[in-house]
Amino acid sequence: KEGRLWFTVEIPANAKAKIILPASSADQVTLDGLPLTGTRIIQNITIEEVRVVLETGSGKYLFGVEE
């Protein structure tokens, strides 16, 4: 969709990862088309300057970020 960046992330079984997305707020990020905030899949969400930093476990994720 126009005005949005898309990132597909795949984390192997039994692994954890830190994902860094170019957004200044978690409200700008969606996970599989739904708002990121309130999801149980993401274990930790922090903001570092103009980046949203997420920690999650194994799986395949589609993140959308408003430009």
GROMACS .gro file of N, CA and C in nm, residues 5-42:
model
  114
    5LEU      N    1   0.588   0.127   0.450
    5LEU     CA    2   0.700   0.035   0.424
    5LEU      C    3   0.662  -0.101   0.480
    6TRP      N    4   0.698  -0.208   0.410
    6TRP     CA    5   0.666  -0.344   0.456
    6TRP      C    6   0.795  -0.422   0.480
    7PHE      N    7   0.797  -0.495   0.592
    7PHE     CA    8   0.912  -0.576   0.628
    7PHE      C    9   0.863  -0.716   0.664
    8THR      N   10   0.914  -0.817   0.597
    8THR     CA   11   0.884  -0.955   0.632
    8THR      C   12   1.004  -1.009   0.708
    9VAL      N   13   0.979  -1.060   0.828
    9VAL     CA   14   1.086  -1.110   0.914
    9VAL      C   15   1.054  -1.255   0.951
   10GLU      N   16   1.152  -1.343   0.932
   10GLU     CA   17   1.134  -1.483   0.971
   10GLU      C   18   1.243  -1.521   1.069
   11ILE      N   19   1.200  -1.567   1.186
   11ILE     CA   20   1.293  -1.604   1.294
   11ILE      C   21   1.285  -1.757   1.310
   12PRO      N   22   1.399  -1.826   1.306
   12PRO     CA   23   1.400  -1.973   1.314
   12PRO      C   24   1.342  -2.025   1.446
   13ALA      N   25   1.299  -2.150   1.443
   13ALA     CA   26   1.246  -2.217   1.562
   13ALA      C   27   1.346  -2.211   1.677
   14ASN      N   28   1.294  -2.196   1.796
   14ASN     CA   29   1.373  -2.192   1.920
   14ASN      C   30   1.472  -2.077   1.925
   15ALA      N   31   1.442  -1.969   1.854
   15ALA     CA   32   1.531  -1.852   1.856
   15ALA      C   33   1.452  -1.728   1.898
   16LYS      N   34   1.524  -1.626   1.939
   16LYS     CA   35   1.466  -1.496   1.971
   16LYS      C   36   1.541  -1.392   1.890
   17ALA      N   37   1.476  -1.278   1.866
   17ALA     CA   38   1.540  -1.175   1.786
   17ALA      C   39   1.499  -1.036   1.834
   18LYS      N   40   1.586  -0.941   1.806
   18LYS     CA   41   1.557  -0.800   1.826
   18LYS      C   42   1.535  -0.743   1.687
   19ILE      N   43   1.422  -0.679   1.666
   19ILE     CA   44   1.385  -0.621   1.537
   19ILE      C   45   1.381  -0.470   1.552
   20ILE      N   46   1.449  -0.399   1.463
   20ILE     CA   47   1.454  -0.253   1.470
   20ILE      C   48   1.385  -0.198   1.346
   21LEU      N   49   1.281  -0.117   1.368
   21LEU     CA   50   1.202  -0.061   1.259
   21LEU      C   51   1.212   0.091   1.258
   22PRO      N   52   1.208   0.151   1.138
   22PRO     CA   53   1.223   0.297   1.126
   22PRO      C   54   1.093   0.371   1.155
   23ALA      N   55   1.061   0.386   1.284
   23ALA     CA   56   0.940   0.458   1.325
   23ALA      C   57   0.967   0.528   1.458
   24SER      N   58   0.905   0.641   1.480
   24SER     CA   59   0.927   0.715   1.605
   24SER      C   60   0.826   0.677   1.712
   25SER      N   61   0.726   0.594   1.676
   25SER     CA   62   0.623   0.554   1.771
   25SER      C   63   0.570   0.416   1.734
   26ALA      N   64   0.533   0.337   1.834
   26ALA     CA   65   0.475   0.205   1.807
   26ALA      C   66   0.340   0.218   1.738
   27ASP      N   67   0.275   0.333   1.750
   27ASP     CA   68   0.146   0.356   1.683
   27ASP      C   69   0.160   0.359   1.531
   28GLN      N   70   0.280   0.379   1.480
   28GLN     CA   71   0.305   0.382   1.336
   28GLN      C   72   0.328   0.244   1.277
   29VAL      N   73   0.332   0.141   1.363
   29VAL     CA   74   0.370   0.006   1.321
   29VAL      C   75   0.250  -0.088   1.331
   30THR      N   76   0.233  -0.173   1.228
   30THR     CA   77   0.133  -0.279   1.235
   30THR      C   78   0.204  -0.414   1.226
   31LEU      N   79   0.138  -0.516   1.279
   31LEU     CA   80   0.188  -0.653   1.272
   31LEU      C   81   0.079  -0.736   1.206
   32ASP      N   82   0.109  -0.791   1.090
   32ASP     CA   83   0.012  -0.869   1.013
   32ASP      C   84  -0.117  -0.790   0.990
   33GLY      N   85  -0.103  -0.658   0.969
   33GLY     CA   86  -0.216  -0.573   0.938
   33GLY      C   87  -0.293  -0.518   1.057
   34LEU      N   88  -0.253  -0.557   1.177
   34LEU     CA   89  -0.321  -0.511   1.299
   34LEU      C   90  -0.228  -0.421   1.380
   35PRO      N   91  -0.284  -0.334   1.465
   35PRO     CA   92  -0.197  -0.247   1.546
   35PRO      C   93  -0.097  -0.328   1.629
   36LEU      N   94   0.023  -0.277   1.636
   36LEU     CA   95   0.130  -0.346   1.709
   36LEU      C   96   0.104  -0.346   1.860
   37THR      N   97   0.058  -0.234   1.912
   37THR     CA   98   0.036  -0.222   2.056
   37THR      C   99  -0.074  -0.318   2.100
   38GLY      N  100  -0.051  -0.384   2.210
   38GLY     CA  101  -0.149  -0.476   2.265
   38GLY      C  102  -0.134  -0.621   2.220
   39THR      N  103  -0.041  -0.648   2.129
   39THR     CA  104  -0.022  -0.786   2.084
   39THR      C  105   0.059  -0.866   2.187
   40ARG      N  106   0.029  -0.991   2.200
   40ARG     CA  107   0.102  -1.078   2.294
   40ARG      C  108   0.226  -1.139   2.230
   41ILE      N  109   0.234  -1.132   2.098
   41ILE     CA  110   0.346  -1.194   2.027
   41ILE      C  111   0.477  -1.120   2.054
   42ILE      N  112   0.469  -0.988   2.063
   42ILE     CA  113   0.587  -0.906   2.086
   42ILE      C  114   0.611  -0.897   2.236
   0.00000   0.00000   0.00000
